[in-house]
Amino acid sequence: SSVLTQPPSVSVAPGQTARISCGVNNIGSESVHWYQQKPGQAPVLVVYDDTDRPSGIPERFSGSNSGNTATLTISRVEAGDEADYYCQLWDSSSDQYVFGTGTKVTVL
Amino acid sequence: EVQLAESGGGLVKPGGSLRLSCAVSGFPFNNVWMSWVRQAPGKGLEWVGRIKSKTDGGTTDYAAPVKGRFTISRDDSKNTLYLQMNSLKTEDTALYYCTTVSLAFDIWGQGTMVTVSS
């Protein structure tokens, strides 16, 4: 099955933009979803189907997906955005859901 | 309010069995696909398995590490999802979440901890 590779960590200053990548061959042909997990809490869906946001998720969270890389972008980063972020997709070749390796976002 | 509440976790010896439950409220459970996702201590998320709604066939799919040992079922009359875990291994130690499957893994419970240790 697919291995979705994410950078282990991303550091960003408040007010700046954080970009988190999720890579695998031809990921652009799949629908990618993104989750935020704060310490001690359950994950929360923040982007689905590459670019859409569930109700209640700020517009600062956006997604894109093309070629071999999907990206979650967090604009105007706030201290409350500090969390682990995971990408995820359905691998139709193996009938498995797959999560990325996870990225810890630190707000400086 | 939509709520998912897992229960049934605990300490079990290697080779043992455990059944987890996920009680659902606040939405029409019978129409929703459901999944289990686990997270080992300090590690990332790992999908365990999924069950479709009965109207979509009620079939199940499992991740390779648990296939043949774990079974997902649902009781729509009780709005409850189950995970039967047999032949447990130390590497099954994790926090187990139930989730709805719609747009993606939309709604998550708070999880129940399973520890497999002698």
Short mmCIF file of C-alpha atoms in Angstrom, two decimals:
data_model
loop_
_atom_site.label_atom_id
_atom_site.label_comp_id
_atom_site.label_asym_id
_atom_site.label_seq_id
_atom_site.Cartn_x
_atom_site.Cartn_y
_atom_site.Cartn_z
CA SER A 1 0.00 0.00 0.00
CA SER A 2 0.97 3.68 -0.33
CA VAL A 3 3.34 5.32 2.14
CA LEU A 4 2.42 8.98 2.56
CA THR A 5 5.52 10.93 3.47
CA GLN A 6 5.27 14.09 5.55
CA PRO A 7 8.05 16.21 7.08
CA PRO A 8 8.38 15.33 10.77
CA SER A 9 8.22 18.96 11.85
CA VAL A 10 7.47 22.46 10.63
CA SER A 11 8.20 25.61 12.61
CA VAL A 12 6.52 28.92 11.90
CA ALA A 13 6.25 32.32 13.52
CA PRO A 14 2.84 33.70 14.48
CA GLY A 15 1.16 35.47 11.57
CA GLN A 16 3.23 33.65 8.98
CA THR A 17 2.25 30.78 6.69
CA ALA A 18 2.87 27.10 7.37
CA ARG A 19 2.92 24.60 4.53
CA ILE A 20 2.81 20.87 5.20
CA SER A 21 3.51 18.45 2.37
CA CYS A 22 2.24 14.93 1.85
CA GLY A 23 3.96 12.97 -0.87
CA VAL A 24 3.50 9.77 -2.83
CA ASN A 25 3.64 8.91 -6.50
CA ASN A 26 0.67 10.40 -8.40
CA ILE A 27 -1.15 11.57 -5.27
CA GLY A 28 -2.77 14.23 -7.44
CA SER A 29 -5.14 11.57 -8.81
CA GLU A 30 -6.50 10.82 -5.31
CA SER A 31 -8.68 12.68 -2.85
CA VAL A 32 -6.62 13.75 0.15
CA HIS A 33 -7.92 14.66 3.58
CA TRP A 34 -6.15 16.43 6.44
CA TYR A 35 -6.56 16.12 10.22
CA GLN A 36 -5.37 18.25 13.11
CA GLN A 37 -4.58 16.57 16.43
CA LYS A 38 -3.79 18.63 19.49
CA PRO A 39 -2.08 16.98 22.50
CA GLY A 40 -4.41 14.70 24.42
CA GLN A 41 -7.26 15.21 21.97
CA ALA A 42 -8.89 13.24 19.17
CA PRO A 43 -8.09 14.23 15.59
CA VAL A 44 -10.28 16.80 13.84
CA LEU A 45 -10.92 16.90 10.10
CA VAL A 46 -9.74 20.27 8.74
CA VAL A 47 -9.68 19.71 4.95
CA TYR A 48 -11.38 17.04 2.84
CA ASP A 49 -11.32 16.17 -0.84
CA ASP A 50 -8.09 18.11 -1.36
CA THR A 51 -9.50 21.61 -0.90
CA ASP A 52 -12.81 21.66 1.01
CA ARG A 53 -13.28 22.70 4.63
CA PRO A 54 -15.85 21.22 7.01
CA SER A 55 -18.21 23.61 8.69
CA GLY A 56 -16.50 25.52 11.49
CA ILE A 57 -12.96 25.25 10.15
CA PRO A 58 -11.38 28.68 9.58
CA GLU A 59 -10.60 29.84 6.04
CA ARG A 60 -6.96 30.06 7.14
CA PHE A 61 -6.78 26.31 6.47
CA SER A 62 -6.55 25.41 2.80
CA GLY A 63 -5.41 22.49 0.72
CA SER A 64 -4.05 21.70 -2.70
CA ASN A 65 -3.09 18.54 -4.52
CA SER A 66 -1.18 18.05 -7.74
CA GLY A 67 1.35 15.67 -9.19
CA ASN A 68 3.17 13.83 -6.43
CA THR A 69 2.44 16.23 -3.56
CA ALA A 70 -0.58 17.35 -1.58
CA THR A 71 -0.19 20.42 0.64
CA LEU A 72 -1.99 21.78 3.67
CA THR A 73 -1.49 25.52 4.06
CA ILE A 74 -2.19 27.37 7.28
CA SER A 75 -2.26 31.12 6.77
CA ARG A 76 -1.83 33.73 9.49
CA VAL A 77 -0.71 31.04 11.94
CA GLU A 78 -1.89 31.35 15.53
CA ALA A 79 -0.57 29.78 18.71
CA GLY A 80 -3.67 27.57 18.79
CA ASP A 81 -2.64 25.94 15.50
CA GLU A 82 0.21 24.14 17.23
CA ALA A 83 -0.61 20.46 16.73
CA ASP A 84 0.17 17.32 14.78
CA TYR A 85 -1.23 17.19 11.25
CA TYR A 86 -1.92 14.06 9.21
CA CYS A 87 -2.84 13.57 5.57
CA GLN A 88 -4.96 10.59 4.57
CA LEU A 89 -6.41 8.94 1.49
CA TRP A 90 -8.15 5.79 0.28
CA ASP A 91 -5.76 3.51 -1.58
CA SER A 92 -7.99 1.79 -4.12
CA SER A 93 -5.21 -0.52 -5.23
CA SER A 94 -5.13 -2.21 -1.82
CA ASP A 95 -8.60 -1.32 -0.47
CA GLN A 96 -6.99 0.38 2.49
CA TYR A 97 -7.23 3.77 4.12
CA VAL A 98 -3.76 5.22 4.59
CA PHE A 99 -2.50 7.97 6.90
CA GLY A 100 0.58 10.06 6.41
CA THR A 101 3.48 9.88 8.82
CA GLY A 102 2.40 13.08 10.55
CA THR A 103 3.88 16.56 10.95
CA LYS A 104 4.32 18.44 14.20
CA VAL A 105 3.68 22.15 13.71
CA THR A 106 5.43 24.37 16.23
CA VAL A 107 4.52 28.02 16.55
CA LEU A 108 7.63 29.94 17.55
CA GLU B 1 -25.27 16.87 19.44
CA VAL B 2 -23.28 14.20 17.65
CA GLN B 3 -21.40 11.97 20.04
CA LEU B 4 -19.25 8.86 19.75
CA ALA B 5 -18.26 7.16 23.00
CA GLU B 6 -15.82 4.25 23.00
CA SER B 7 -15.56 1.77 25.85
CA GLY B 8 -14.18 -1.65 26.63
CA GLY B 9 -10.47 -0.95 26.67
CA GLY B 10 -8.12 -2.31 29.29
CA LEU B 11 -5.12 -4.49 30.04
CA VAL B 12 -4.99 -7.90 28.37
CA LYS B 13 -2.28 -10.54 28.04
CA PRO B 14 -0.76 -11.43 24.68
CA GLY B 15 -2.97 -13.96 22.93
CA GLY B 16 -6.05 -12.68 24.72
CA SER B 17 -9.24 -11.10 23.44
CA LEU B 18 -11.12 -7.88 24.00
CA ARG B 19 -14.28 -6.32 22.58
CA LEU B 20 -14.53 -2.58 22.15
CA SER B 21 -17.82 -0.73 21.77
CA CYS B 22 -18.65 2.66 20.31
CA ALA B 23 -22.02 4.13 21.28
CA VAL B 24 -23.30 6.68 18.81
CA SER B 25 -25.89 9.42 19.29
CA GLY B 26 -27.08 12.54 17.49
CA PHE B 27 -27.31 11.22 13.94
CA PRO B 28 -28.87 8.30 11.99
CA PHE B 29 -26.31 5.60 12.75
CA ASN B 30 -27.80 3.06 10.35
CA ASN B 31 -27.00 5.23 7.32
CA VAL B 32 -23.36 5.83 8.17
CA TRP B 33 -20.19 3.92 7.41
CA MET B 34 -17.98 3.55 10.47
CA SER B 35 -14.30 2.92 11.06
CA TRP B 36 -11.78 2.19 13.79
CA VAL B 37 -8.46 4.02 13.87
CA ARG B 38 -5.73 3.42 16.44
CA GLN B 39 -2.74 5.32 17.73
CA ALA B 40 0.11 3.65 19.57
CA PRO B 41 1.66 5.72 22.37
CA GLY B 42 3.71 8.53 20.85
CA LYS B 43 3.03 7.32 17.32
CA GLY B 44 0.88 8.31 14.35
CA LEU B 45 -2.60 7.32 13.27
CA GLU B 46 -3.23 3.86 11.84
CA TRP B 47 -6.44 2.76 10.18
CA VAL B 48 -7.77 -0.54 11.59
CA GLY B 49 -10.91 -1.31 9.61
CA ARG B 50 -14.23 -0.11 8.26
CA ILE B 51 -17.81 -1.33 8.03
CA LYS B 52 -20.28 -0.02 5.50
CA SER B 53 -23.92 0.70 6.26
CA LYS B 54 -26.30 -2.21 5.77
CA THR B 55 -27.92 -0.38 2.88
CA ASP B 56 -24.51 -0.37 1.19
CA GLY B 57 -23.97 -4.04 1.92
CA GLY B 58 -22.60 -3.94 5.47
CA THR B 59 -19.24 -5.29 4.30
CA THR B 60 -15.96 -4.85 6.13
CA ASP B 61 -12.35 -4.10 5.18
CA TYR B 62 -9.33 -4.42 7.44
CA ALA B 63 -5.76 -3.24 7.59
CA ALA B 64 -3.21 -5.94 6.90
CA PRO B 65 -1.78 -6.09 10.47
CA VAL B 66 -5.18 -6.99 11.96
CA LYS B 67 -6.84 -8.96 9.17
CA GLY B 68 -7.97 -12.36 10.42
CA ARG B 69 -7.67 -11.33 14.09
CA PHE B 70 -10.05 -8.36 14.38
CA THR B 71 -13.74 -8.22 13.43
CA ILE B 72 -15.90 -5.14 13.10
CA SER B 73 -19.65 -5.39 13.51
CA ARG B 74 -22.57 -3.08 14.12
CA ASP B 75 -25.93 -3.24 15.85
CA ASP B 76 -28.07 -0.56 14.26
CA SER B 77 -30.88 -1.21 16.75
CA LYS B 78 -28.51 -0.17 19.55
CA ASN B 79 -26.63 2.53 17.61
CA THR B 80 -23.43 0.72 18.51
CA LEU B 81 -20.26 -0.24 16.67
CA TYR B 82 -18.03 -3.06 17.86
CA LEU B 83 -14.45 -4.19 17.44
CA GLN B 84 -13.73 -7.77 18.45
CA MET B 85 -9.99 -8.24 18.90
CA ASN B 86 -8.57 -11.74 19.17
CA SER B 87 -5.03 -13.12 19.36
CA LEU B 88 -3.83 -9.78 20.64
CA LYS B 89 -0.17 -8.85 20.31
CA THR B 90 1.93 -6.33 22.21
CA GLU B 91 2.03 -4.21 19.05
CA ASP B 92 -1.76 -3.81 19.26
CA THR B 93 -1.26 -1.57 22.29
CA ALA B 94 -2.88 1.73 21.32
CA LEU B 95 -5.65 4.22 21.84
CA TYR B 96 -8.56 3.04 19.70
CA TYR B 97 -10.88 5.62 18.13
CA CYS B 98 -14.16 5.05 16.36
CA THR B 99 -15.01 7.46 13.56
CA THR B 100 -17.75 8.15 11.08
CA VAL B 101 -16.84 7.76 7.41
CA SER B 102 -18.58 10.28 5.17
CA LEU B 103 -16.64 13.17 3.68
CA ALA B 104 -13.58 11.53 5.23
CA PHE B 105 -13.15 10.43 8.86
CA ASP B 106 -15.55 13.14 9.91
CA ILE B 107 -16.38 12.68 13.56
CA TRP B 108 -14.19 11.00 16.16
CA GLY B 109 -14.75 9.67 19.63
CA GLN B 110 -12.28 10.31 22.44
CA GLY B 111 -10.84 6.81 22.26
CA THR B 112 -10.39 3.85 24.57
CA MET B 113 -6.95 2.56 25.57
CA VAL B 114 -5.92 -1.04 24.96
CA THR B 115 -2.74 -2.33 26.57
CA VAL B 116 -1.42 -5.75 25.63
CA SER B 117 1.21 -6.85 28.10
CA SER B 118 2.17 -9.87 30.15
#
